[in-house]
């Protein structure tokens, strides 16, 4: 299995705002325009775009600055 590491730069929004959006189920759902369920803690599970589309686990958090996740899609 290969790992992929991706970094994305967002402009016009603070790191704190993005952090909060990625870890809040309601805000994340609003941002993507679909379902999202997030347990906002290390070891917490999350899903997005419906419970059977994208799933993962939170590996590491630096409050307001960094989120490290593992995730996969269940669609083929």
mmCIF file of N, CA and C in Angstrom:
data_model
loop_
_atom_site.group_PDB
_atom_site.id
_atom_site.type_symbol
_atom_site.label_atom_id
_atom_site.label_comp_id
_atom_site.label_asym_id
_atom_site.label_seq_id
_atom_site.Cartn_x
_atom_site.Cartn_y
_atom_site.Cartn_z
ATOM 1 N N UNK A 1 0.847 -1.167 0.000
ATOM 2 C CA UNK A 1 0.000 0.000 0.000
ATOM 3 C C UNK A 1 0.897 1.235 0.000
ATOM 4 N N UNK A 2 0.537 2.216 -0.822
ATOM 5 C CA UNK A 2 1.277 3.463 -0.884
ATOM 6 C C UNK A 2 0.577 4.524 -0.061
ATOM 7 N N UNK A 3 1.354 5.418 0.522
ATOM 8 C CA UNK A 3 0.812 6.556 1.257
ATOM 9 C C UNK A 3 0.883 7.793 0.382
ATOM 10 N N UNK A 4 -0.074 8.678 0.573
ATOM 11 C CA UNK A 4 -0.091 9.949 -0.127
ATOM 12 C C UNK A 4 -0.089 11.045 0.923
ATOM 13 N N UNK A 5 0.778 12.007 0.759
ATOM 14 C CA UNK A 5 0.791 13.165 1.651
ATOM 15 C C UNK A 5 0.440 14.378 0.812
ATOM 16 N N UNK A 6 -0.497 15.171 1.297
ATOM 17 C CA UNK A 6 -0.939 16.329 0.551
ATOM 18 C C UNK A 6 -0.979 17.544 1.461
ATOM 19 N N UNK A 7 -0.514 18.652 0.961
ATOM 20 C CA UNK A 7 -0.610 19.930 1.666
ATOM 21 C C UNK A 7 -1.350 20.894 0.755
ATOM 22 N N UNK A 8 -2.264 21.649 1.330
ATOM 23 C CA UNK A 8 -3.065 22.599 0.572
ATOM 24 C C UNK A 8 -2.960 23.959 1.248
ATOM 25 N N UNK A 9 -2.809 25.001 0.456
ATOM 26 C CA UNK A 9 -2.767 26.361 0.995
ATOM 27 C C UNK A 9 -4.120 27.017 0.740
ATOM 28 N N UNK A 10 -4.733 27.515 1.797
ATOM 29 C CA UNK A 10 -5.993 28.239 1.711
ATOM 30 C C UNK A 10 -5.708 29.716 1.923
ATOM 31 N N UNK A 11 -6.322 30.556 1.108
ATOM 32 C CA UNK A 11 -6.129 31.999 1.244
ATOM 33 C C UNK A 11 -7.430 32.648 1.662
ATOM 34 N N UNK A 12 -7.345 33.713 2.437
ATOM 35 C CA UNK A 12 -8.520 34.462 2.835
ATOM 36 C C UNK A 12 -9.265 33.875 4.014
ATOM 37 N N UNK A 13 -8.659 32.913 4.684
ATOM 38 C CA UNK A 13 -9.262 32.296 5.866
ATOM 39 C C UNK A 13 -8.134 31.924 6.831
ATOM 40 N N UNK A 14 -8.388 32.045 8.108
ATOM 41 C CA UNK A 14 -7.335 31.748 9.091
ATOM 42 C C UNK A 14 -7.227 30.246 9.345
ATOM 43 N N UNK A 15 -6.078 29.858 9.835
ATOM 44 C CA UNK A 15 -5.863 28.454 10.205
ATOM 45 C C UNK A 15 -6.871 28.028 11.264
ATOM 46 N N UNK A 16 -7.186 28.914 12.188
ATOM 47 C CA UNK A 16 -8.145 28.597 13.251
ATOM 48 C C UNK A 16 -9.538 28.340 12.680
ATOM 49 N N UNK A 17 -9.953 29.163 11.686
ATOM 50 C CA UNK A 17 -11.268 28.969 11.068
ATOM 51 C C UNK A 17 -11.340 27.632 10.325
ATOM 52 N N UNK A 18 -10.285 27.303 9.600
ATOM 53 C CA UNK A 18 -10.256 26.021 8.888
ATOM 54 C C UNK A 18 -10.264 24.846 9.866
ATOM 55 N N UNK A 19 -9.467 24.962 10.904
ATOM 56 C CA UNK A 19 -9.396 23.909 11.920
ATOM 57 C C UNK A 19 -10.787 23.645 12.490
ATOM 58 N N UNK A 20 -11.481 24.712 12.843
ATOM 59 C CA UNK A 20 -12.821 24.589 13.415
ATOM 60 C C UNK A 20 -13.803 23.979 12.400
ATOM 61 N N UNK A 21 -13.705 24.383 11.156
ATOM 62 C CA UNK A 21 -14.599 23.857 10.117
ATOM 63 C C UNK A 21 -14.361 22.369 9.888
ATOM 64 N N UNK A 22 -13.109 21.950 9.855
ATOM 65 C CA UNK A 22 -12.803 20.542 9.619
ATOM 66 C C UNK A 22 -13.200 19.647 10.786
ATOM 67 N N UNK A 23 -13.275 20.201 12.000
ATOM 68 C CA UNK A 23 -13.568 19.367 13.164
ATOM 69 C C UNK A 23 -14.981 19.527 13.718
ATOM 70 N N UNK A 24 -15.796 20.339 13.092
ATOM 71 C CA UNK A 24 -17.178 20.526 13.534
ATOM 72 C C UNK A 24 -18.099 19.925 12.477
ATOM 73 N N UNK A 25 -18.873 18.915 12.854
ATOM 74 C CA UNK A 25 -19.725 18.207 11.892
ATOM 75 C C UNK A 25 -20.645 19.146 11.120
ATOM 76 N N UNK A 26 -21.309 20.068 11.811
ATOM 77 C CA UNK A 26 -22.235 20.984 11.154
ATOM 78 C C UNK A 26 -21.545 21.941 10.204
ATOM 79 N N UNK A 27 -20.429 22.512 10.636
ATOM 80 C CA UNK A 27 -19.701 23.454 9.776
ATOM 81 C C UNK A 27 -19.084 22.742 8.579
ATOM 82 N N UNK A 28 -18.586 21.535 8.815
ATOM 83 C CA UNK A 28 -17.992 20.765 7.718
ATOM 84 C C UNK A 28 -19.059 20.403 6.688
ATOM 85 N N UNK A 29 -20.224 19.964 7.166
ATOM 86 C CA UNK A 29 -21.331 19.625 6.264
ATOM 87 C C UNK A 29 -21.736 20.840 5.437
ATOM 88 N N UNK A 30 -21.819 21.995 6.059
ATOM 89 C CA UNK A 30 -22.179 23.214 5.339
ATOM 90 C C UNK A 30 -21.123 23.559 4.284
ATOM 91 N N UNK A 31 -19.857 23.359 4.603
ATOM 92 C CA UNK A 31 -18.774 23.694 3.674
ATOM 93 C C UNK A 31 -18.756 22.779 2.452
ATOM 94 N N UNK A 32 -19.075 21.501 2.647
ATOM 95 C CA UNK A 32 -19.027 20.555 1.527
ATOM 96 C C UNK A 32 -20.375 20.356 0.859
ATOM 97 N N UNK A 33 -21.445 20.852 1.486
ATOM 98 C CA UNK A 33 -22.774 20.709 0.919
ATOM 99 C C UNK A 33 -23.304 19.288 0.964
ATOM 100 N N UNK A 34 -22.867 18.529 1.969
ATOM 101 C CA UNK A 34 -23.306 17.138 2.121
ATOM 102 C C UNK A 34 -23.116 16.730 3.575
ATOM 103 N N UNK A 35 -23.454 15.492 3.887
ATOM 104 C CA UNK A 35 -23.349 15.002 5.261
ATOM 105 C C UNK A 35 -21.897 14.924 5.734
ATOM 106 N N UNK A 36 -21.702 15.146 7.036
ATOM 107 C CA UNK A 36 -20.405 14.966 7.675
ATOM 108 C C UNK A 36 -20.648 14.626 9.145
ATOM 109 N N UNK A 37 -19.877 13.689 9.654
ATOM 110 C CA UNK A 37 -19.939 13.309 11.067
ATOM 111 C C UNK A 37 -18.502 13.200 11.562
ATOM 112 N N UNK A 38 -18.169 13.965 12.594
ATOM 113 C CA UNK A 38 -16.784 14.046 13.048
ATOM 114 C C UNK A 38 -16.717 13.940 14.560
ATOM 115 N N UNK A 39 -15.849 13.051 15.050
ATOM 116 C CA UNK A 39 -15.515 12.987 16.473
ATOM 117 C C UNK A 39 -14.213 13.776 16.621
ATOM 118 N N UNK A 40 -14.271 15.013 17.120
ATOM 119 C CA UNK A 40 -13.124 15.931 17.074
ATOM 120 C C UNK A 40 -12.064 15.685 18.147
ATOM 121 N N UNK A 41 -11.424 14.525 18.072
ATOM 122 C CA UNK A 41 -10.375 14.178 19.036
ATOM 123 C C UNK A 41 -9.426 13.181 18.387
ATOM 124 N N UNK A 42 -8.231 13.083 18.907
ATOM 125 C CA UNK A 42 -7.288 12.086 18.410
ATOM 126 C C UNK A 42 -7.906 10.705 18.615
ATOM 127 N N UNK A 43 -7.895 9.913 17.581
ATOM 128 C CA UNK A 43 -8.524 8.598 17.608
ATOM 129 C C UNK A 43 -9.970 8.635 17.147
ATOM 130 N N UNK A 44 -10.535 9.845 17.022
ATOM 131 C CA UNK A 44 -11.923 9.987 16.604
ATOM 132 C C UNK A 44 -12.115 9.599 15.145
ATOM 133 N N UNK A 45 -13.302 9.104 14.856
ATOM 134 C CA UNK A 45 -13.649 8.731 13.488
ATOM 135 C C UNK A 45 -14.390 9.879 12.818
ATOM 136 N N UNK A 46 -14.362 9.876 11.499
ATOM 137 C CA UNK A 46 -15.134 10.855 10.753
ATOM 138 C C UNK A 46 -15.617 10.245 9.449
ATOM 139 N N UNK A 47 -16.672 10.828 8.930
ATOM 140 C CA UNK A 47 -17.168 10.472 7.601
ATOM 141 C C UNK A 47 -17.637 11.750 6.925
ATOM 142 N N UNK A 48 -17.600 11.738 5.612
ATOM 143 C CA UNK A 48 -18.050 12.896 4.843
ATOM 144 C C UNK A 48 -18.667 12.426 3.539
ATOM 145 N N UNK A 49 -19.542 13.246 2.991
ATOM 146 C CA UNK A 49 -20.252 12.933 1.751
ATOM 147 C C UNK A 49 -21.107 11.686 1.919
ATOM 148 N N UNK A 50 -21.726 11.556 3.076
ATOM 149 C CA UNK A 50 -22.518 10.377 3.391
ATOM 150 C C UNK A 50 -21.667 9.374 4.151
ATOM 151 N N UNK A 51 -22.290 8.595 4.982
ATOM 152 C CA UNK A 51 -21.550 7.691 5.874
ATOM 153 C C UNK A 51 -20.826 6.568 5.160
ATOM 154 N N UNK A 52 -21.160 6.331 3.911
ATOM 155 C CA UNK A 52 -20.542 5.224 3.209
ATOM 156 C C UNK A 52 -19.643 5.684 2.064
ATOM 157 N N UNK A 53 -19.280 6.964 2.059
ATOM 158 C CA UNK A 53 -18.438 7.435 0.957
ATOM 159 C C UNK A 53 -16.982 7.656 1.377
ATOM 160 N N UNK A 54 -16.748 8.528 2.339
ATOM 161 C CA UNK A 54 -15.396 8.832 2.777
ATOM 162 C C UNK A 54 -15.344 8.650 4.286
ATOM 163 N N UNK A 55 -14.425 7.826 4.762
ATOM 164 C CA UNK A 55 -14.301 7.566 6.198
ATOM 165 C C UNK A 55 -12.839 7.638 6.610
ATOM 166 N N UNK A 56 -12.619 7.907 7.887
ATOM 167 C CA UNK A 56 -11.252 7.954 8.362
ATOM 168 C C UNK A 56 -11.161 8.133 9.858
ATOM 169 N N UNK A 57 -9.947 8.396 10.304
ATOM 170 C CA UNK A 57 -9.655 8.553 11.717
ATOM 171 C C UNK A 57 -8.672 9.714 11.888
ATOM 172 N N UNK A 58 -8.831 10.438 12.976
ATOM 173 C CA UNK A 58 -7.923 11.546 13.287
ATOM 174 C C UNK A 58 -6.711 10.984 14.028
ATOM 175 N N UNK A 59 -5.530 11.258 13.500
ATOM 176 C CA UNK A 59 -4.293 10.727 14.061
ATOM 177 C C UNK A 59 -3.576 11.697 14.993
ATOM 178 N N UNK A 60 -3.653 12.982 14.668
ATOM 179 C CA UNK A 60 -2.891 13.977 15.438
ATOM 180 C C UNK A 60 -3.553 15.341 15.274
ATOM 181 N N UNK A 61 -3.573 16.108 16.341
ATOM 182 C CA UNK A 61 -4.137 17.458 16.310
ATOM 183 C C UNK A 61 -3.187 18.440 16.981
ATOM 184 N N UNK A 62 -3.004 19.573 16.349
ATOM 185 C CA UNK A 62 -2.342 20.721 16.962
ATOM 186 C C UNK A 62 -3.404 21.812 16.928
ATOM 187 N N UNK A 63 -4.036 22.102 18.062
ATOM 188 C CA UNK A 63 -5.186 23.008 18.093
ATOM 189 C C UNK A 63 -4.977 24.308 17.300
ATOM 190 N N UNK A 64 -5.929 24.559 16.414
ATOM 191 C CA UNK A 64 -5.910 25.770 15.610
ATOM 192 C C UNK A 64 -4.896 25.792 14.493
ATOM 193 N N UNK A 65 -4.113 24.692 14.313
ATOM 194 C CA UNK A 65 -3.020 24.736 13.338
ATOM 195 C C UNK A 65 -2.920 23.530 12.413
ATOM 196 N N UNK A 66 -3.139 22.322 12.929
ATOM 197 C CA UNK A 66 -2.873 21.154 12.101
ATOM 198 C C UNK A 66 -3.778 19.991 12.467
ATOM 199 N N UNK A 67 -4.231 19.279 11.425
ATOM 200 C CA UNK A 67 -5.016 18.063 11.575
ATOM 201 C C UNK A 67 -4.352 17.003 10.708
ATOM 202 N N UNK A 68 -4.023 15.874 11.304
ATOM 203 C CA UNK A 68 -3.467 14.751 10.551
ATOM 204 C C UNK A 68 -4.502 13.647 10.581
ATOM 205 N N UNK A 69 -4.882 13.173 9.392
ATOM 206 C CA UNK A 69 -5.928 12.162 9.279
ATOM 207 C C UNK A 69 -5.472 11.017 8.384
ATOM 208 N N UNK A 70 -6.095 9.897 8.585
ATOM 209 C CA UNK A 70 -6.026 8.816 7.623
ATOM 210 C C UNK A 70 -7.444 8.651 7.108
ATOM 211 N N UNK A 71 -7.623 8.464 5.825
ATOM 212 C CA UNK A 71 -8.970 8.318 5.297
ATOM 213 C C UNK A 71 -8.942 7.506 4.008
ATOM 214 N N UNK A 72 -10.118 7.030 3.656
ATOM 215 C CA UNK A 72 -10.268 6.300 2.405
ATOM 216 C C UNK A 72 -11.698 6.449 1.902
ATOM 217 N N UNK A 73 -11.853 6.236 0.634
ATOM 218 C CA UNK A 73 -13.179 6.269 0.062
ATOM 219 C C UNK A 73 -13.703 4.845 -0.056
ATOM 220 N N UNK A 74 -14.977 4.680 0.117
ATOM 221 C CA UNK A 74 -15.588 3.363 0.037
ATOM 222 C C UNK A 74 -16.283 3.158 -1.301
ATOM 223 N N UNK A 75 -16.289 4.178 -2.152
ATOM 224 C CA UNK A 75 -16.906 4.083 -3.479
ATOM 225 C C UNK A 75 -15.903 3.503 -4.461
ATOM 226 N N UNK A 76 -16.408 2.767 -5.395
ATOM 227 C CA UNK A 76 -15.528 2.229 -6.457
ATOM 228 C C UNK A 76 -15.935 2.758 -7.779
#
